[in-house]
CSV table of C-alpha atoms and ligand atoms in Angstrom, one decimal:
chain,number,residue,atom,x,y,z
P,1,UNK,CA,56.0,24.3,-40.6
P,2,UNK,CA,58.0,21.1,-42.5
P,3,UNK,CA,60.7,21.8,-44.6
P,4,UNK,CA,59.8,21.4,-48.2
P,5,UNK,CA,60.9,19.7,-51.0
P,6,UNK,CA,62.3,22.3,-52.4
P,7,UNK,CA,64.7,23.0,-49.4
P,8,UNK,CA,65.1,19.8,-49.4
P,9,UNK,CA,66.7,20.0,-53.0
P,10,UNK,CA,68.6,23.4,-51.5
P,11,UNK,CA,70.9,21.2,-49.1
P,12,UNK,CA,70.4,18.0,-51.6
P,13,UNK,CA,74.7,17.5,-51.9
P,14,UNK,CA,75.2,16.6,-48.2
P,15,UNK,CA,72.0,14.7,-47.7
P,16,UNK,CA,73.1,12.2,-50.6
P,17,UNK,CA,76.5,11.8,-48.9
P,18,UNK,CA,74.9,10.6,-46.2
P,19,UNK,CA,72.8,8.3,-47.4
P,20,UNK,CA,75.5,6.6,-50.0
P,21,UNK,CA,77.9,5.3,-47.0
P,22,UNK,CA,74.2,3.8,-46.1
P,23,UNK,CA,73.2,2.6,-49.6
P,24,UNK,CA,75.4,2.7,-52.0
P,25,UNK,CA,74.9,4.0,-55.0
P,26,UNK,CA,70.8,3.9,-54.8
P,27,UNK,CA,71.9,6.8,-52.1
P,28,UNK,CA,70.3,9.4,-53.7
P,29,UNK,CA,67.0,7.6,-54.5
P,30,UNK,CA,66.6,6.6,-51.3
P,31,UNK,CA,67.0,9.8,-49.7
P,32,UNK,CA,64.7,11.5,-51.5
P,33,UNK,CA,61.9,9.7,-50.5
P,34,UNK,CA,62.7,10.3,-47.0
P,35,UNK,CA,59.6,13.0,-47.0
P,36,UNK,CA,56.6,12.3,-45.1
P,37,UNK,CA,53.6,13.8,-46.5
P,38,UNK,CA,51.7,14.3,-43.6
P,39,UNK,CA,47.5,15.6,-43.9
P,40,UNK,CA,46.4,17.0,-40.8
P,41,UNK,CA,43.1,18.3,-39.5
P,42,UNK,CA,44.7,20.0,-36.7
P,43,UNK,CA,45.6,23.5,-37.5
P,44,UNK,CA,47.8,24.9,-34.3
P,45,UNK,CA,50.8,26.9,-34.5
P,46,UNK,CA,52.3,24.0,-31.4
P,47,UNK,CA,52.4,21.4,-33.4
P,48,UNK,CA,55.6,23.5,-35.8
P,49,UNK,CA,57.7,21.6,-33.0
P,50,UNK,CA,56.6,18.1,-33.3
P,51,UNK,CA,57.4,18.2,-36.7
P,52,UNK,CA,60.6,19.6,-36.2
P,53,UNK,CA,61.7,17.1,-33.5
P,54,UNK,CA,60.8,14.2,-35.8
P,55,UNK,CA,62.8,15.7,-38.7
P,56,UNK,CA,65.7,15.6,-36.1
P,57,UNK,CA,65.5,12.2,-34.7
P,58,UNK,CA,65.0,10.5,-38.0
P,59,UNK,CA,66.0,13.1,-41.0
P,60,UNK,CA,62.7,13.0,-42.7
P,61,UNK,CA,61.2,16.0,-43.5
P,62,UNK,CA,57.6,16.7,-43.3
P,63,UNK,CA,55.4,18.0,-45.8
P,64,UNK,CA,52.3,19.2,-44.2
P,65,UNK,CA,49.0,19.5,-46.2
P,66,UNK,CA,46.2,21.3,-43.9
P,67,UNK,CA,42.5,21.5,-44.4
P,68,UNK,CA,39.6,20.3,-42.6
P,69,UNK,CA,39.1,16.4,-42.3
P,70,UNK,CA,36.4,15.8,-44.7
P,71,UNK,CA,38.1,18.0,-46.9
P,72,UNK,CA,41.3,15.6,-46.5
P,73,UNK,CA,39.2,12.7,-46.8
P,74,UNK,CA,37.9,13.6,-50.1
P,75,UNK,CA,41.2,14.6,-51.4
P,76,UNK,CA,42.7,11.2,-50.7
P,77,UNK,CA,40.4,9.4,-52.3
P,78,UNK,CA,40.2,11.7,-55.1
P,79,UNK,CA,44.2,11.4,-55.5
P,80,UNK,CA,43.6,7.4,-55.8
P,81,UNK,CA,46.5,6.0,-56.1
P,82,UNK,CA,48.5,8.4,-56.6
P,83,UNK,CA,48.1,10.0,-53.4
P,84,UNK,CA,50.7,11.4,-51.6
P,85,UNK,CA,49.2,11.1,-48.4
P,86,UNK,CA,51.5,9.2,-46.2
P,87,UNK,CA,49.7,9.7,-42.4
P,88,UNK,CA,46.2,11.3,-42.3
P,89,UNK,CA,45.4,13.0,-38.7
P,90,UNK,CA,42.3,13.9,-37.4
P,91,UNK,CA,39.7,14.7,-34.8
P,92,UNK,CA,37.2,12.7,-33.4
P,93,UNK,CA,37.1,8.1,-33.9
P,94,UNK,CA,34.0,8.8,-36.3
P,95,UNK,CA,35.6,10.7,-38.4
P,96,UNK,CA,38.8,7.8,-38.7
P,97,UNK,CA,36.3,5.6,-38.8
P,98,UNK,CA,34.9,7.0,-42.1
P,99,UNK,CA,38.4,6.7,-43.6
P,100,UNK,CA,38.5,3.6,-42.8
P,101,UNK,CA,35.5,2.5,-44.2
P,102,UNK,CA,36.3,4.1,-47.6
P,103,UNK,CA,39.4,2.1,-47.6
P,104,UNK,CA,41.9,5.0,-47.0
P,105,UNK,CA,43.9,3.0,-44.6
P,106,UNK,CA,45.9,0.7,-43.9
P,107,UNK,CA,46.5,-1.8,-40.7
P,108,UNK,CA,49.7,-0.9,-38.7
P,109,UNK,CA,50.9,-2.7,-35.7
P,110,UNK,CA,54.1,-1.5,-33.5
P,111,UNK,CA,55.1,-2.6,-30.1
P,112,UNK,CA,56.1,1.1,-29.3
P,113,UNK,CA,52.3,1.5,-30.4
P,114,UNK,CA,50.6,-1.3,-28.4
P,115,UNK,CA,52.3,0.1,-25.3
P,116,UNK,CA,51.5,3.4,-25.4
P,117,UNK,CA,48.1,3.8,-26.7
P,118,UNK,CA,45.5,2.4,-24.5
P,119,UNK,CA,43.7,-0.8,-26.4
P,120,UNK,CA,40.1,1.1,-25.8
P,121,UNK,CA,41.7,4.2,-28.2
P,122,UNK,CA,42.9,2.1,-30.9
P,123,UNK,CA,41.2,0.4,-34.3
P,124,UNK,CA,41.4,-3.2,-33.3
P,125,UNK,CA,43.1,-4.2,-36.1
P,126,UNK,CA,45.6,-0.6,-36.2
P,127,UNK,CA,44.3,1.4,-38.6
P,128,UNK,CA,44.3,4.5,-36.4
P,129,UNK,CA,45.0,5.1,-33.3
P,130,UNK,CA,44.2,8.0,-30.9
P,131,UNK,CA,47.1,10.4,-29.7
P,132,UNK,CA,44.6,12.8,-27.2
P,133,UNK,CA,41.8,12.4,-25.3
P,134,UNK,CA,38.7,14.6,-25.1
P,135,UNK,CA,35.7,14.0,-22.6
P,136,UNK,CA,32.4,15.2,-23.6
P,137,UNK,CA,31.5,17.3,-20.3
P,138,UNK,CA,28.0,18.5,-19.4
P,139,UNK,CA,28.5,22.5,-18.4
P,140,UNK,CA,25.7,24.4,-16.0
P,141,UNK,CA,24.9,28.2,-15.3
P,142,UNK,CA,26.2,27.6,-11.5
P,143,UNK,CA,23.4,30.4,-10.5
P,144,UNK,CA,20.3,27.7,-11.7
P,145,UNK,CA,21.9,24.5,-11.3
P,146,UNK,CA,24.1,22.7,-8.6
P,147,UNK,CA,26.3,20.2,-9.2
P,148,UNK,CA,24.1,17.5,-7.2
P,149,UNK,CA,21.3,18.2,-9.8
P,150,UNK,CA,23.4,16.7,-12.3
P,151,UNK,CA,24.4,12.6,-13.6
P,152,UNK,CA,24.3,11.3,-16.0
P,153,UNK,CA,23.8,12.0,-20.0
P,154,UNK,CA,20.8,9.7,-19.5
P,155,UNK,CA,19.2,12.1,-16.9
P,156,UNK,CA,19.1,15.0,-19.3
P,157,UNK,CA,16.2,13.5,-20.9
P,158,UNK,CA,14.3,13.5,-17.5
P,159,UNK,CA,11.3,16.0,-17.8
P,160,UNK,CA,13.0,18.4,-14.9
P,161,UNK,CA,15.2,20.1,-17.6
P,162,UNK,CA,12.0,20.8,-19.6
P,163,UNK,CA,13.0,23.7,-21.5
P,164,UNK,CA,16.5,23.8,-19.5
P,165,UNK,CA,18.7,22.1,-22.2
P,166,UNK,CA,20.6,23.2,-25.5
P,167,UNK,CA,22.8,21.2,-28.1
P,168,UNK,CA,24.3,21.8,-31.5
P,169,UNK,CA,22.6,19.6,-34.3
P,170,UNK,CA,23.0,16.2,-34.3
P,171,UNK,CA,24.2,16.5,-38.1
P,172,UNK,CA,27.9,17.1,-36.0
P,173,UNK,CA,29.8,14.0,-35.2
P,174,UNK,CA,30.7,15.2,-31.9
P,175,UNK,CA,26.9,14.4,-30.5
P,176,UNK,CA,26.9,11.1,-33.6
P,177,UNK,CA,29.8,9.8,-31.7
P,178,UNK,CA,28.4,10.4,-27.7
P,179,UNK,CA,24.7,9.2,-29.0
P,180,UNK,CA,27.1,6.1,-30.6
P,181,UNK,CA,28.0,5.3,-27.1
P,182,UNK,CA,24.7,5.5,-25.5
P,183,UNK,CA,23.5,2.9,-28.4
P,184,UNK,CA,26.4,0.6,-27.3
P,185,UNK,CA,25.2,0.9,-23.5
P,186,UNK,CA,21.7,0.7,-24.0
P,187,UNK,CA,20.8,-0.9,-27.7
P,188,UNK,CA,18.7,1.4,-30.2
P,189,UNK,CA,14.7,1.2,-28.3
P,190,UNK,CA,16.5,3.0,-25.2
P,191,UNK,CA,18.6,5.3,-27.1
P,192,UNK,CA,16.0,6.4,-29.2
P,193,UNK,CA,13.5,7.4,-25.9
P,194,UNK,CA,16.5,9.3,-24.7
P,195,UNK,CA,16.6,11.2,-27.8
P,196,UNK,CA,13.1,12.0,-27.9
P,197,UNK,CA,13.5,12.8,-24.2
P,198,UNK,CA,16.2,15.2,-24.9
P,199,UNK,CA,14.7,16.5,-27.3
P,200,UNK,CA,11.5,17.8,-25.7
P,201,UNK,CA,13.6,19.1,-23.3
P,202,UNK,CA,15.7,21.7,-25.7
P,203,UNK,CA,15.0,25.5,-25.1
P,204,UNK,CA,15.4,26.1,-28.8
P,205,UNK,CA,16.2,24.2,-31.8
P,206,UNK,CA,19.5,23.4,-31.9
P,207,UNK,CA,22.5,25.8,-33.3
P,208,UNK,CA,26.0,26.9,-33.2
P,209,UNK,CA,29.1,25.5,-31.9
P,210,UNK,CA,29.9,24.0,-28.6
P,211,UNK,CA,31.3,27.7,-27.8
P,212,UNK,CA,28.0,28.6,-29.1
P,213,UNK,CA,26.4,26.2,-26.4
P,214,UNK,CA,28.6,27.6,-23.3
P,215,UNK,CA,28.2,31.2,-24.3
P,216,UNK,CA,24.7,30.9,-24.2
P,217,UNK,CA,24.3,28.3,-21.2
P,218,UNK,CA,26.1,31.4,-19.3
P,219,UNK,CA,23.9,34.3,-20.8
P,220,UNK,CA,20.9,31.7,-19.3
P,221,UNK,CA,19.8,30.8,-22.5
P,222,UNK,CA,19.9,27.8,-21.2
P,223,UNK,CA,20.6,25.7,-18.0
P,224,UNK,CA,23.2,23.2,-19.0
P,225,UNK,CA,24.9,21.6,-22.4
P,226,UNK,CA,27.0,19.2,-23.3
P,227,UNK,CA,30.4,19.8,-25.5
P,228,UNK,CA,34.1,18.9,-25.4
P,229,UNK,CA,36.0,19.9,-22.6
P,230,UNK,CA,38.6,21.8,-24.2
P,231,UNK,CA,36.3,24.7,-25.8
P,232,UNK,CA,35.5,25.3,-21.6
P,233,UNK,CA,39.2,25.8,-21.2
P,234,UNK,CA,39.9,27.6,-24.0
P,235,UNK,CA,37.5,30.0,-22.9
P,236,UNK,CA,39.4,30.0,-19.1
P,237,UNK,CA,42.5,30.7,-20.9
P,238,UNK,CA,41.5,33.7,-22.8
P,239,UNK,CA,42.2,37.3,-22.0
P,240,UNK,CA,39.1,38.4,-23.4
P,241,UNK,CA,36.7,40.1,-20.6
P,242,UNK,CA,33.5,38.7,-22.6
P,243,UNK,CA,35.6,35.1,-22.2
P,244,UNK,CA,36.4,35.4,-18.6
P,245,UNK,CA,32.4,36.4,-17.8
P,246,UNK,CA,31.2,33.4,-19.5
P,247,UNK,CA,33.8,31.0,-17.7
P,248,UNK,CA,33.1,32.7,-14.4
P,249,UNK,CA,29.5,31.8,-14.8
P,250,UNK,CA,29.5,28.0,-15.9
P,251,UNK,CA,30.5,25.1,-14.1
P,252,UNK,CA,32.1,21.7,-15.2
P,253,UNK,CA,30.4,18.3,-14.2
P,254,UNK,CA,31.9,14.7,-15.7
P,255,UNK,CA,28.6,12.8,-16.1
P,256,UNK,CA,28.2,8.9,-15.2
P,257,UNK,CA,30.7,8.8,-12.9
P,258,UNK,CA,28.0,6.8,-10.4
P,259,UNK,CA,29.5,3.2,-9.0
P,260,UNK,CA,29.3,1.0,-11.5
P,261,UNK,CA,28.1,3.4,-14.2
P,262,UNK,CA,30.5,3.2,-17.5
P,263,UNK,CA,32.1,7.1,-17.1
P,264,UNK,CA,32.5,10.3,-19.2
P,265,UNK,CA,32.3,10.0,-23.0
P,266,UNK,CA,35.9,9.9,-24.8
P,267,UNK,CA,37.1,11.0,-27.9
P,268,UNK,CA,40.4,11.0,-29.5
P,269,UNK,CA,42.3,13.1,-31.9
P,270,UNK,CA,44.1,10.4,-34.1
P,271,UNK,CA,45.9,9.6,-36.7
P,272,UNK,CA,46.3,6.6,-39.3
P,273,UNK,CA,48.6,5.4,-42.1
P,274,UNK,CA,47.7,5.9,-45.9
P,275,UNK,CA,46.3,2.8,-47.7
P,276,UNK,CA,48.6,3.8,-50.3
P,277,UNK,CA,51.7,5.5,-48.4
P,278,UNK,CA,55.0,5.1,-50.4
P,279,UNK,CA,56.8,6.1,-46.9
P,280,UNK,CA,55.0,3.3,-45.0
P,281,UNK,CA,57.8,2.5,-42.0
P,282,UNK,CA,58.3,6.5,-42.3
P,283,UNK,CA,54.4,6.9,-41.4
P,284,UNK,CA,54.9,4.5,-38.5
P,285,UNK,CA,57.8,6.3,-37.2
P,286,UNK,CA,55.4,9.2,-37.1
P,287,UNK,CA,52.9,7.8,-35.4
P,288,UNK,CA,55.4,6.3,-32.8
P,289,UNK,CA,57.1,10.0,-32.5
P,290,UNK,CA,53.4,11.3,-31.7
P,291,UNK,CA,53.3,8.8,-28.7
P,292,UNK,CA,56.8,9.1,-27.2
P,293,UNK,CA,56.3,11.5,-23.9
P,294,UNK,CA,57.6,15.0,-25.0
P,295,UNK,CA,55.6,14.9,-28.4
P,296,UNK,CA,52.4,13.5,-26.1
P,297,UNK,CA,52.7,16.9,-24.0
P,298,UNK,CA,53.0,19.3,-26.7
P,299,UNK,CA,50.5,17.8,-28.7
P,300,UNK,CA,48.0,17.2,-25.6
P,301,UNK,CA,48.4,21.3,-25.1
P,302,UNK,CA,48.0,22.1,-28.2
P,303,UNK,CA,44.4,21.6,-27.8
P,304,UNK,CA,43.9,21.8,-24.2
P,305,UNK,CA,43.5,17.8,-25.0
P,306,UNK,CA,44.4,15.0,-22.1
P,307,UNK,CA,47.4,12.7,-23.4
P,308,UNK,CA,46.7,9.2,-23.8
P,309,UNK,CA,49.7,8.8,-22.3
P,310,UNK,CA,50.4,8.0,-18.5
P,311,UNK,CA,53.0,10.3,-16.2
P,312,UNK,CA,53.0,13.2,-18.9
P,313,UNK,CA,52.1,16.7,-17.8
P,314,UNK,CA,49.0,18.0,-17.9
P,315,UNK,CA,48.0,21.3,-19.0
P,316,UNK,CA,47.5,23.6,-15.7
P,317,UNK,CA,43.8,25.0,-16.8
P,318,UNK,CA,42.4,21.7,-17.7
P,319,UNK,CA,44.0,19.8,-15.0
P,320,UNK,CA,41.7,22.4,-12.7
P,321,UNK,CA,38.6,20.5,-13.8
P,322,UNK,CA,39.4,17.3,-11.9
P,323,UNK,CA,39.7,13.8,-12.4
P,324,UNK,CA,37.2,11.6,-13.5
P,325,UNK,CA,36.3,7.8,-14.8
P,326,UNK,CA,36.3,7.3,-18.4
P,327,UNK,CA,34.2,5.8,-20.0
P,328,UNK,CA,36.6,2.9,-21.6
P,329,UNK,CA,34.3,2.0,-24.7
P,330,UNK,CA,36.7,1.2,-28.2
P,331,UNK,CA,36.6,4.7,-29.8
P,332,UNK,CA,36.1,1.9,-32.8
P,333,UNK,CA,32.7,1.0,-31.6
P,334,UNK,CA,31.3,4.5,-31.1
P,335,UNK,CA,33.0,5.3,-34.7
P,336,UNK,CA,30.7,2.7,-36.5
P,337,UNK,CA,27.8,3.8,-34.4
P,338,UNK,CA,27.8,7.0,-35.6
P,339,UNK,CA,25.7,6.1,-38.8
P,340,UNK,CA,22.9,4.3,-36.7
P,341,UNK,CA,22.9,7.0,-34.1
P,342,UNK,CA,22.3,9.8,-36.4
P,343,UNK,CA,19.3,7.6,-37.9
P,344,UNK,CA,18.0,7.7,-34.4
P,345,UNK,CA,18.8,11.4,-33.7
P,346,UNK,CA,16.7,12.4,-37.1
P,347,UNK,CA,13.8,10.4,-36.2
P,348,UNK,CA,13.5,11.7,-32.7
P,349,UNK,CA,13.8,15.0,-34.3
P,350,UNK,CA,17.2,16.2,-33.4
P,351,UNK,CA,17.9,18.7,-35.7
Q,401,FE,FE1,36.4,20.6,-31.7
């Protein structure tokens, strides 16, 4: 966790006579805006040592406020002005979108930035860029489907999975963001057919989590679903029996990974500077921090996530599901998609 404020104020003496051989007598001002107030969405017990590291390399403390990302959202724009908020971090580029289009943040460009994050996983004009990849994988019951079977997204709307296919609700941007990229390959007429196509093909209305999805793809609920790779890893990972069974039973396929066709579905975890951040150059510093090589690793395994960055190591478990071609979409265009595709979802009756 970031050191507080108020341990801040604890060791307060020796961090002003630092910062007077620096500034002079507006020593003590300065440092004590040297606190980044950082909002995450991300809740894992890993990223304790990113924080720490920055604190070290640049003597700002972070103050980290947790809570889910909508939650966050609202509180920003409820604090106004007045918020705190310097960096807001997140999952999934719908969900950045949306602060972006409420005007919660702010353009950012950085060399250190530029090279390291790929151009496809940035906002075009910087105002959030993705840290960690996630592919949206189809999974299979390997005893009722082989891996030759399998495609493309597209195909699971053909009528031979009648009845074979599950998905959680299309009210979850996960499936707004993958339906967003289907719209940008094949315009709305198309995407809408494959929704309705899907959609006759469920074996129940849809419900639960991705987890929800795997566990019951395995117990044959179903014959394949679609989710984020890392809740099939996390599952490999456990050491629950009941976990192991249901990983034992599923296989992994990256769809649309034909010649020529556009590859897996990405998504990033990201993270973006507050509109108004008092601690702007701070905030960049923090998002430059999250893309230097040791932070990309520990953040990456945090979440059984792939690093946007090349050369860093992968986790062991998910580099066991092989390579594949992404698909290299701007996470931006999916982001602003994810209105249109949900319109589409609801009238093809997606639930
Ligand atoms: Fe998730």
């Amino acid at each position: 966790m970031g050191i507080t404020r108020r341990v801040f104020i604890a060791s307060g003496a020796a961090a002003v006579a630092v910062a007077v051989n620096h500034l002079g007598g507006f020593g003590s001002f300065a440092q004590s805006n040297r606190v980044l107030n950082l909002y995450s969405a991300r809740h894992y017990d890993t990223d304790t040592a990113i924080y720490e590291s920055f604190t070290q390399k640049t003597g700002i403390k972070v103050n980290l406020v947790e809570a889910d990302a909508d939650k966050l959202i609202e509180r920003i724009k409820s604090e106004g002005a007045n918020s705190p908020a310097d960096v807001l971090i997140t999952v999934d580029a719908g969900r950045l979108w949306r602060a972006q289009k409420a005007g919660l943040l702010q353009p950012v460009t950085s060399s250190v930035l530029k090279k390291a994050v790929p151009a496809n996983l940035a906002e075009p004009a910087g105002h959030w860029y993705g840290f960690t990849k996630r592919a949206r994988v189809i999974v299979y019951n390997k005893d009722k489907v082989k891996p030759a079977d399998l495609s493309t997204y597209e195909d699971l709307a053909n009528p031979k999975w009648k009845g074979r296919v599950i998905s959680r609700t299309s009210s979850h941007v996960y499936n707004q963001s993958l339906t967003g990229s289907i719209l940008a390959a094949h315009g709305p007429q198309k995407t809408e057919a494959w929704a309705r196509g899907l959609v006759a093909n469920f074996a129940r209305p849809p419900e639960g989590n991705d987890t929800a999805q795997i566990r019951a793809v395995a117990s044959g609920v179903a014959d394949v679903t679609f989710v984020n790779q890392y809740y099939v890893v996390r599952l490999m990972k456990s050491d629950k029996p009941e976990d192991k069974a249901v990983a034992s039973k599923i296989g992994v396929f990256f769809p649309n990974q034909g010649n020529g066709d556009r590859g897996t579905h990405i998504n990033i975890s990201g993270a973006g500077v507050v509109k108004t951040s008092k601690n702007r150059q701070a905030a960049i510093q923090f998002l430059e921090h999250l893309a230097s090589p040791q932070v990309q690793e520990i953040f990456a395994k945090g979440n059984n996530e792939y690093p946007i960055l090349a050369g860093v190591a992968k986790d062991p478990v998910l580099a066991s599901l092989g390579t594949f071609k992404e698909d290299k979409l701007n996470a931006a265009i999916y982001g602003k998609n994810n209105g249109e595709a949900l319109k589409i979802m609801d009238r093809a009756g997606w639930k």
